[in-house]
C-alpha positions as a printed NumPy array, in Angstrom:
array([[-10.915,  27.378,   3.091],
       [ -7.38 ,  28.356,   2.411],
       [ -4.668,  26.505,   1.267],
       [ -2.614,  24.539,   4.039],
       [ -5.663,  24.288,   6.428],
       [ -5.993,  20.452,   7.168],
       [ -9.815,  19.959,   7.73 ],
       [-10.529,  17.371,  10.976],
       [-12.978,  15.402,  11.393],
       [-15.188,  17.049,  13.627],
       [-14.978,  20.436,  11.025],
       [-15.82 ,  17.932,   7.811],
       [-19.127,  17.235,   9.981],
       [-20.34 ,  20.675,  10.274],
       [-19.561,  21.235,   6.653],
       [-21.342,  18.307,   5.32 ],
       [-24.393,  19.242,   7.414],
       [-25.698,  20.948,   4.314],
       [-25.492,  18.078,   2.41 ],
       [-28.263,  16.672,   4.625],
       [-30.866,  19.445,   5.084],
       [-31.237,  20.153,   1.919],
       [-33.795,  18.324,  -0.613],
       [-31.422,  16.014,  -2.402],
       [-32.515,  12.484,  -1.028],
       [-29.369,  10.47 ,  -2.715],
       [-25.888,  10.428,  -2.042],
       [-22.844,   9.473,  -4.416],
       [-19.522,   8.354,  -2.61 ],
       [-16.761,   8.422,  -5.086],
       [-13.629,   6.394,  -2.924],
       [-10.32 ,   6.599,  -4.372],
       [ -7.449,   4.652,  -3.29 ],
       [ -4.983,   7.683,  -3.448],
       [ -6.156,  11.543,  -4.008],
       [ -4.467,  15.073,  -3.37 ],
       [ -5.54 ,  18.765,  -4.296],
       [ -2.413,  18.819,  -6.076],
       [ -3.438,  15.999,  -8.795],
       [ -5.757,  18.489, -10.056],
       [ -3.032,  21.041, -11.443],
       [ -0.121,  18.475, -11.314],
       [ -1.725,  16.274, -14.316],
       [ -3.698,  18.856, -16.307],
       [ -2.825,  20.151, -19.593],
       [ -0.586,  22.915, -17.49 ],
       [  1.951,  20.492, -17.432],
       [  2.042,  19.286, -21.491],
       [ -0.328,  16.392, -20.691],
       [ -3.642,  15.431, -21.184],
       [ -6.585,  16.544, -18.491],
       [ -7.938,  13.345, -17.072],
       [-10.243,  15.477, -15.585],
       [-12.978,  15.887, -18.498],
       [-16.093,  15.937, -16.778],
       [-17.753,  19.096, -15.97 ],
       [-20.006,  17.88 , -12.399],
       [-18.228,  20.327, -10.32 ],
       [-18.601,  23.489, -12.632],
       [-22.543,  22.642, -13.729],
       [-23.468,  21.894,  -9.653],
       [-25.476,  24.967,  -7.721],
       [-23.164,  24.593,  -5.43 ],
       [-20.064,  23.377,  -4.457],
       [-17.491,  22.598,  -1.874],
       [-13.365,  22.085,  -2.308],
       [-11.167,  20.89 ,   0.402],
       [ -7.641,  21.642,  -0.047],
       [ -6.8  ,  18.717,   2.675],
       [ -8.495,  16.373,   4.784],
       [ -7.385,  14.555,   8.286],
       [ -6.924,  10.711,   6.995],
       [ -9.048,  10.046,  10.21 ],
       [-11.91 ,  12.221,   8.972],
       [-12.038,   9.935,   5.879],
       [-11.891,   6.727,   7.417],
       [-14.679,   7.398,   9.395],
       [-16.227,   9.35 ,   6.432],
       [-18.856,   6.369,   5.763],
       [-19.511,   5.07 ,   9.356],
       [-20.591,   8.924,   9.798],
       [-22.57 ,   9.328,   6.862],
       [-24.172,   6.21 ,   7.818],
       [-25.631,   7.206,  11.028],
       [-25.88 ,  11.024,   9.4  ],
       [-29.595,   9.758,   8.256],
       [-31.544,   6.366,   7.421],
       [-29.629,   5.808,   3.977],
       [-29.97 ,   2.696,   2.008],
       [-26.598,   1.785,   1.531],
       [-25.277,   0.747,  -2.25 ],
       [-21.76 ,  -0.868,  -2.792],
       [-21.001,  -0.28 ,  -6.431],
       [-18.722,  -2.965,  -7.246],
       [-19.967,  -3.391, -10.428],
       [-18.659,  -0.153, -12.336],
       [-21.277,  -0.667, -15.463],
       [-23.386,   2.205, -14.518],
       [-26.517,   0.804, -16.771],
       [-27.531,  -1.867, -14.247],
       [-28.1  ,   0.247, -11.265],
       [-31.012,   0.62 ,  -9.64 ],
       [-32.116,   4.136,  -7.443],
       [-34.891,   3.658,  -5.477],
       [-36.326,   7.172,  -5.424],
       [-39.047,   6.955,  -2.372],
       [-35.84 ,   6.465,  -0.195],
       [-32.734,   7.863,   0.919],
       [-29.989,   6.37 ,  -1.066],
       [-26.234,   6.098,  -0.038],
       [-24.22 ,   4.827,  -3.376],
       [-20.889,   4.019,  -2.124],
       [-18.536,   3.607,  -5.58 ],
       [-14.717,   1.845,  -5.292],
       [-12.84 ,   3.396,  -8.221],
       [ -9.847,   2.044,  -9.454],
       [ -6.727,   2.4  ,  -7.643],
       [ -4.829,   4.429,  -9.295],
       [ -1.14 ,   2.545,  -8.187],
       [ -0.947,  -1.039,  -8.268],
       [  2.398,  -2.875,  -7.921],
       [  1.611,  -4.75 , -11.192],
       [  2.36 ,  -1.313, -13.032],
       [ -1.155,  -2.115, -15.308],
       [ -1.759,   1.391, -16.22 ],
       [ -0.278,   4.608, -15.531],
       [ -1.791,   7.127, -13.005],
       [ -2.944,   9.559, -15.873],
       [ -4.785,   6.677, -17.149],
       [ -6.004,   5.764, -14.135],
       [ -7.228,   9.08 , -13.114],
       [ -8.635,   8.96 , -16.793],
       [-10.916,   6.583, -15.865],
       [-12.005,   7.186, -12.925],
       [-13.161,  10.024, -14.32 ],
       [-15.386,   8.616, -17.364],
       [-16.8  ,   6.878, -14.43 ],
       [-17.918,   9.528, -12.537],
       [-19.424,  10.817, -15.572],
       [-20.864,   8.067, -16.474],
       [-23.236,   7.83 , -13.287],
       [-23.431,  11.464, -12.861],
       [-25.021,  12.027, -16.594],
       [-27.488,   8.837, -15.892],
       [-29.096,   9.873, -12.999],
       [-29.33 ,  13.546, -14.132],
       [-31.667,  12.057, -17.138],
       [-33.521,  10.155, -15.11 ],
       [-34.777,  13.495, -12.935],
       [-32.928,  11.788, -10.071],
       [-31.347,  14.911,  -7.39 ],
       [-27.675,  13.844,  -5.389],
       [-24.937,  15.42 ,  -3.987],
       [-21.589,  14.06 ,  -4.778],
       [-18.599,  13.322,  -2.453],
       [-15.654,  12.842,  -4.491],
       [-12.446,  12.009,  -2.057],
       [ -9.72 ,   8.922,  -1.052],
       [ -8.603,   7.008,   1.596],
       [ -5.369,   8.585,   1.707],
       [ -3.422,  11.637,   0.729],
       [ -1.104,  10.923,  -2.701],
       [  1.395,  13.673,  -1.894],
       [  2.641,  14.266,   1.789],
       [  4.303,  17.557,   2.207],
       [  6.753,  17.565,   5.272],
       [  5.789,  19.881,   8.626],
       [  7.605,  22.925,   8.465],
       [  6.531,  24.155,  11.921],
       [  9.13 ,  22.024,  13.462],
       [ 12.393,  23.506,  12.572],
       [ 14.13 ,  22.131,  15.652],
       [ 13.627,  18.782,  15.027],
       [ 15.766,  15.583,  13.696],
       [ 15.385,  14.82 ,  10.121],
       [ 14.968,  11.63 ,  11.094],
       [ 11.491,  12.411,  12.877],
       [ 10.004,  14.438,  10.551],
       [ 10.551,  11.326,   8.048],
       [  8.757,   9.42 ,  10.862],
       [  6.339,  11.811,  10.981],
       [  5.328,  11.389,   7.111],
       [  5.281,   8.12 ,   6.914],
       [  2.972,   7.774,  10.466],
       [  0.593,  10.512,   8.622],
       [  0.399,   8.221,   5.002],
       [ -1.36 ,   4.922,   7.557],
       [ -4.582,   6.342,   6.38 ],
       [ -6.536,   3.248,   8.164],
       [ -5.543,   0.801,  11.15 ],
       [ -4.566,  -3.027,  10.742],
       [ -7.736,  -5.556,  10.322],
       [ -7.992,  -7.608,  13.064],
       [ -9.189, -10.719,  14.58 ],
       [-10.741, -11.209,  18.113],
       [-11.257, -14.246,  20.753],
       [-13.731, -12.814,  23.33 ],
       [-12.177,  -9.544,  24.095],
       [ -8.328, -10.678,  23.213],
       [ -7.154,  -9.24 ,  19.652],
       [ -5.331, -12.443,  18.598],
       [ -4.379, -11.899,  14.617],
       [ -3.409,  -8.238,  13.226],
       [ -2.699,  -7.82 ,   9.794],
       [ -1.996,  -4.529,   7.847],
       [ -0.871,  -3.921,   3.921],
       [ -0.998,  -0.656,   2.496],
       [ -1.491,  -2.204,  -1.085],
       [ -3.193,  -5.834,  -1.672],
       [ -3.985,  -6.798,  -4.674],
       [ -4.464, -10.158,  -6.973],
       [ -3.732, -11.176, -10.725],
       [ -6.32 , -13.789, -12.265],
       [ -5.231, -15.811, -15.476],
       [ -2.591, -12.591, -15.916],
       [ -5.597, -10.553, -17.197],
       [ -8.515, -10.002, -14.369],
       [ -6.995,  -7.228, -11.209],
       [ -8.396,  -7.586,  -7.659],
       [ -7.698,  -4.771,  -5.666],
       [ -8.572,  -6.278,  -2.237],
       [ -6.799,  -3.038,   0.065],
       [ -9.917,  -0.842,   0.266],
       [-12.608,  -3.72 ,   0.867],
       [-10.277,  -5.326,   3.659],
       [ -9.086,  -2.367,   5.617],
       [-11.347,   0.777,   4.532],
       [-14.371,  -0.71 ,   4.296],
       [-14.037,  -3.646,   5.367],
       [-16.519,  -5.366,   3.353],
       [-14.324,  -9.234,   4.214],
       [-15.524, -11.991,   6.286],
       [-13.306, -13.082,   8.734],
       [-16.241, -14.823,  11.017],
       [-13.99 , -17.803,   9.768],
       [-10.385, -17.388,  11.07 ],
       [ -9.247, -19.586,  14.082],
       [ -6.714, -19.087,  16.738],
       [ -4.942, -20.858,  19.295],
       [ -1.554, -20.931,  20.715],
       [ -0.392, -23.408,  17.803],
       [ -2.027, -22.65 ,  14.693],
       [ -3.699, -19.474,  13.847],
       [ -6.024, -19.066,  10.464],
       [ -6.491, -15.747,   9.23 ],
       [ -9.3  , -16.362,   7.004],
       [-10.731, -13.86 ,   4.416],
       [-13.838, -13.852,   2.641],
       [-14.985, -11.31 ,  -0.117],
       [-17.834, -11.667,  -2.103],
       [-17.919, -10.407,  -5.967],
       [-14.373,  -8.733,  -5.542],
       [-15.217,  -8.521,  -9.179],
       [-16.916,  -9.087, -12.465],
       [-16.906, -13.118, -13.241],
       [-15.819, -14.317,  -9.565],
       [-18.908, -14.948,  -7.002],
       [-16.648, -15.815,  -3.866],
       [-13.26 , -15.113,  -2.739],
       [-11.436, -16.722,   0.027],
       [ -8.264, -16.215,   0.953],
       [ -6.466, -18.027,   3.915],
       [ -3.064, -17.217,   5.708],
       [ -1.843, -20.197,   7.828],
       [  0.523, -19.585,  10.711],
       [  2.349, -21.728,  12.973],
       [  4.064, -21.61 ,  16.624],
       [  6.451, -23.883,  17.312],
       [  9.583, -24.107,  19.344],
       [ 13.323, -24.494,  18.088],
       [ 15.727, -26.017,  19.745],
       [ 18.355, -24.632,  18.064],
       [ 17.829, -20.872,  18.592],
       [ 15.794, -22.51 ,  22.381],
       [ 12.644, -19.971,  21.773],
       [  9.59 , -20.181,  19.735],
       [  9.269, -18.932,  16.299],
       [  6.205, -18.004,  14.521],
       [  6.066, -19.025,  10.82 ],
       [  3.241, -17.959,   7.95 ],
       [  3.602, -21.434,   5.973],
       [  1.037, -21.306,   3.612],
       [ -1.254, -18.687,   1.803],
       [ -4.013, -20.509,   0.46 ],
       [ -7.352, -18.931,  -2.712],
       [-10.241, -20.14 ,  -3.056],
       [-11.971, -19.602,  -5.736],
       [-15.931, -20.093,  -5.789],
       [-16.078, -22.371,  -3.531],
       [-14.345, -24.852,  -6.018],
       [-10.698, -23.714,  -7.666],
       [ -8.029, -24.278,  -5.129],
       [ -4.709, -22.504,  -5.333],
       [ -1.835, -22.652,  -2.467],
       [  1.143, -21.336,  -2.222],
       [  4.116, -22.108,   0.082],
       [  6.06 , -18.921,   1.667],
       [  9.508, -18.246,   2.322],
       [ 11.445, -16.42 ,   4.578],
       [  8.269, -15.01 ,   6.42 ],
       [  9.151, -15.818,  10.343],
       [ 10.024, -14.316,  13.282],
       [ 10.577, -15.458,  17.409],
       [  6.426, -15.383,  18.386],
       [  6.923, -12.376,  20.419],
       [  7.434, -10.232,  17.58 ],
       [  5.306,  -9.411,  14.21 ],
       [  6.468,  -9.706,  10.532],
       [  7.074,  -6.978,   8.244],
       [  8.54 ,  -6.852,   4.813],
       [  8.247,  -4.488,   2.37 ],
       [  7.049,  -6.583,  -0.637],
       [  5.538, -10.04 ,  -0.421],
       [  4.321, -12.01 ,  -3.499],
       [  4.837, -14.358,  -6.184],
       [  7.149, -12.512,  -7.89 ],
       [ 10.679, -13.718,  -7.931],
       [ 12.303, -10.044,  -7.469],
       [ 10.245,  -9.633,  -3.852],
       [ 12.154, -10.351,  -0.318],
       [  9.457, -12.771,   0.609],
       [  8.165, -14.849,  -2.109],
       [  4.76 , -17.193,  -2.434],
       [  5.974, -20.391,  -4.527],
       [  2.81 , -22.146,  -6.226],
       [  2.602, -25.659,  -4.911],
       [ -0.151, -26.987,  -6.818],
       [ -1.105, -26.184, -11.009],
       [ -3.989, -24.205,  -9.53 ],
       [ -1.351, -21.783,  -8.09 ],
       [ -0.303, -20.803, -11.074],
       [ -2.788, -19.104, -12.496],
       [ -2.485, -16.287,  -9.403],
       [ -0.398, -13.253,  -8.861],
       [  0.238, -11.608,  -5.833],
       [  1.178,  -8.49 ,  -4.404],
       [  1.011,  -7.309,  -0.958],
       [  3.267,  -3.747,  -0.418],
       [  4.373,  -3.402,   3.362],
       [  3.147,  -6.045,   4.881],
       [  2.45 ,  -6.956,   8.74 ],
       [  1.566,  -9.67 ,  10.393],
       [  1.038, -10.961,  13.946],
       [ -0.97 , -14.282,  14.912],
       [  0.265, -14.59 ,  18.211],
       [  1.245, -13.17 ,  21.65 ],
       [ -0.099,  -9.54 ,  21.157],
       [  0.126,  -7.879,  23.875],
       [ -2.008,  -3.787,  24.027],
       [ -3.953,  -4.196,  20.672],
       [ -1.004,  -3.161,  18.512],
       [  1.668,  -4.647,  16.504],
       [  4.725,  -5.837,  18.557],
       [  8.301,  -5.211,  17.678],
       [  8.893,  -6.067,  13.884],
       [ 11.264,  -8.623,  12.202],
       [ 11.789,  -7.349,   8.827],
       [ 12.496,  -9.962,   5.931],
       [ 15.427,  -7.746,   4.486],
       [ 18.754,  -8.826,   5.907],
       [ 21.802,  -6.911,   6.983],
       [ 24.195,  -7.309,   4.125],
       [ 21.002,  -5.934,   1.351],
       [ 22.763,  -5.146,  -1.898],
       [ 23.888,  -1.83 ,  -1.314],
       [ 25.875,  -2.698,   1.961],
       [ 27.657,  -5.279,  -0.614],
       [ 27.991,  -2.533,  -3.17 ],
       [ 29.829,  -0.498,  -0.462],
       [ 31.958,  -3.297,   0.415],
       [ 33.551,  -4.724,  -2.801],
       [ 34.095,  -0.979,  -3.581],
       [ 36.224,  -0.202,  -0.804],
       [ 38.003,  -3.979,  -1.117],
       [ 39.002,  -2.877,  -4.716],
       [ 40.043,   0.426,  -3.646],
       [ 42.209,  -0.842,  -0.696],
       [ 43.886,  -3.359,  -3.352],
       [ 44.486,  -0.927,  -5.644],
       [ 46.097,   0.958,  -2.701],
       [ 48.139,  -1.655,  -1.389],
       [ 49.487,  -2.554,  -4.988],
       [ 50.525,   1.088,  -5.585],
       [ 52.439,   1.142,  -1.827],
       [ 53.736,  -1.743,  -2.835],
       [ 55.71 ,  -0.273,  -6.109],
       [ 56.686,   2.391,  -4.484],
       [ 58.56 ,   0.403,  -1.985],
       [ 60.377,  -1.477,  -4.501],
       [ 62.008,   1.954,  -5.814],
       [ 65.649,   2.195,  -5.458],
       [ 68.44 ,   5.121,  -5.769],
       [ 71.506,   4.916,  -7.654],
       [ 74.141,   3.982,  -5.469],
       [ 76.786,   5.806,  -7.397],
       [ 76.83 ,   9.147,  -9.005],
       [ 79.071,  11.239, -11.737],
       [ 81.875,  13.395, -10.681],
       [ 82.227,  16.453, -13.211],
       [ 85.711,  16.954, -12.212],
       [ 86.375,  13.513, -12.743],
       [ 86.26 ,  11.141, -16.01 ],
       [ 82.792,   9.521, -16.592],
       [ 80.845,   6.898, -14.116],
       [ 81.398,   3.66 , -16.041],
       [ 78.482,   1.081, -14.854],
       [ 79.557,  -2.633, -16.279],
       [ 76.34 ,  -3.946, -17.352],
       [ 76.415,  -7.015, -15.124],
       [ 75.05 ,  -4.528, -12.403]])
């Protein structure tokens, strides 16, 4: 395929049609949070730094298969697709130590393996080293099932692009819309959300969260709640007062069995503005079933016809919207949720409503501006102000005459 052709979803079908008919009975999903055709070239050693990309599956394979681009809706249905492709026995891979899987070889096998993200807002590692790996990963499985005699076809791809490159077919066009246009192309999956009946009632979207343990174990929770969606939410609750948005994940990773984490929201109405406003007052983690951690939130409301959204929500005391631990529990937890949305009430067409961002009008560059152009004006005013008190001599020398004598009283 050539270069700038974005494959869609119904021409990724016919070309994984192959992958079926032939004799290989097992199937390797390799799911990266963020992946582009570009990475390839961008971080090899083209560029003065070190290939991440070490192992040599694509080179020693029969055959093979590169897409320069896919449609993000092609990928997010990639697994629902594969799914119903044939009667696969379907593998989560949570646990990335390779040794302890088991392959089942009388069946059809559908290994579906979360890698790393390779950008979390805790700045952990950088994306080389990320990408690094990933990689030794892929290896890793790859090289044990080839000794065991076990045949698979590998999918390596991500839930969204890492690079967006801007439409140039619209040359007519506002700036402002083809910025629009990027950033509606980068949601690479829709909102999670809650239902009553047939009624959508909670809607909640991040495009990165993730969790800090004891400030050494990472929980990257964005894929498992939105891509694959392997959370519980059988327990969330909502009415026209309180709405629960409860989610459950089980082995997130090594050392934790069960995961819950709860967002309480409240609808109340305020006399002082006279209209209801919808508040998110707590964020509560359980931890097996036992460890309790809550956190109280600030600045996260808006009137209850509207959603939420802020940019960067967490217990970090730089973010707009900060979690403050309320109990010693709490304090063993970091949190980071990137773009954030949130809507427990009054949603109205199965979408977010209007959004009340968390950042203010006067952010810090608006203040910037201002005491900049208040200096400026002073120093402006002060120099008017000299020159107005300049004054002429009121009397001048005639050369004809004998010299100006000035008494030095005036």
């Amino acid at each position: 395929l050539h270069e700038g052709h974005v494959v869609s979803a119904r021409e990724l079908t016919v070309l994984l049609q192959p992958v079926f008919t032939q004799n290989s009975r097992n199937l390797i999903l390799f799911l990266q949070d963020t992946l582009s055709i570009d990475d390839f070239t961008y971080l090899s050693e083209s560029y003065g730094n070190k290939n991440p990309f070490q192992n040599e599956i694509l080179q020693s394979s029969p055959s093979s298969l590169v897409l320069p681009a896919v449609d993000c809706k092609a990928t997010r249905y990639l697994l629902s697709f594969l799914q119903e492709s044939g009667d696969w026995k379907l593998t989560n891979v949570t646990n990335l130590d390779v040794s302890q899987l088991e392959v089942n070889a009388s069946k059809q096998n559908l290994l579906v393996v979360q890698l790393q993200p390779l950008v979390s807002g805790l700045n952990e590692i950088s994306t080389l080293e990320a990408i690094a790996e990933n990689d030794k990963i892929i290896g890793r499985l790859t090289m044990d099932l080839q000794e065991r005699g076990i045949h698979f076809s590998v999918i390596y791809t991500a839930s969204r692009p890492s690079r967006i490159s801007r439409r140039t077919d619209v040359v007519g066009e506002l700036r402002r819309q083809l910025m629009a246009t990027g950033e509606e192309d980068s949601l690479s999956y829709p909102p999670l959300n809650v239902t009553t009946g047939n009624d959508i009632c909670i809607l909640f979207y991040a495009s990165n969260f993730s969790l800090k343990a004891n400030s050494s174990v990472f929980i990257d929770l964005t894929n498992a709640t939105f891509v694959m969606q392997n959370v519980d939410i059988s327990s969330s609750e909502c009415s026209d007062i309180n709405t629960t948005l409860s989610l459950k994940y089980t082995k997130p990773v090594n050392g934790i069995s069960s995961l819950e984490i709860r967002f309480l929201m409240t609808n109340k109405f305020y006399g002082g503005s006279a209209r209801n406003w919808s508040t998110l007052d707590s964020v509560e983690i359980v931890q097996d079933g036992e460890k309790f951690a809550k956190f109280n939130v600030s600045v996260i409301s808006a009137p209850a016809e509207y959603s939420f959204h802020c940019q960067l929500v967490g217990t970090s005391n730089l973010y707009p919207a900060m979690l403050i631990p309320s109990n010693n529990e709490a304090k063993n937890w970091d949190v980071f949720i990137s773009r954030l949305q949130i809507q427990g009430f009054n949603i109205e067409n199965d979408q977010f409503s209007y959004a009340s961002d968390c950042t203010g009008f006067f952010i810090p560059g608006i203040w910037m501006g201002l005491v900049t152009s208040v200096v400026l004006l002073w120093i402006l005013a002060y120099g008017i102000h000299m020159i107005m008190q300049l004054t002429t001599n009121s009397r001048f020398d005639d050369p004809k005459g004998p010299a100006l004598s000035v008494p030095q009283t005036e």
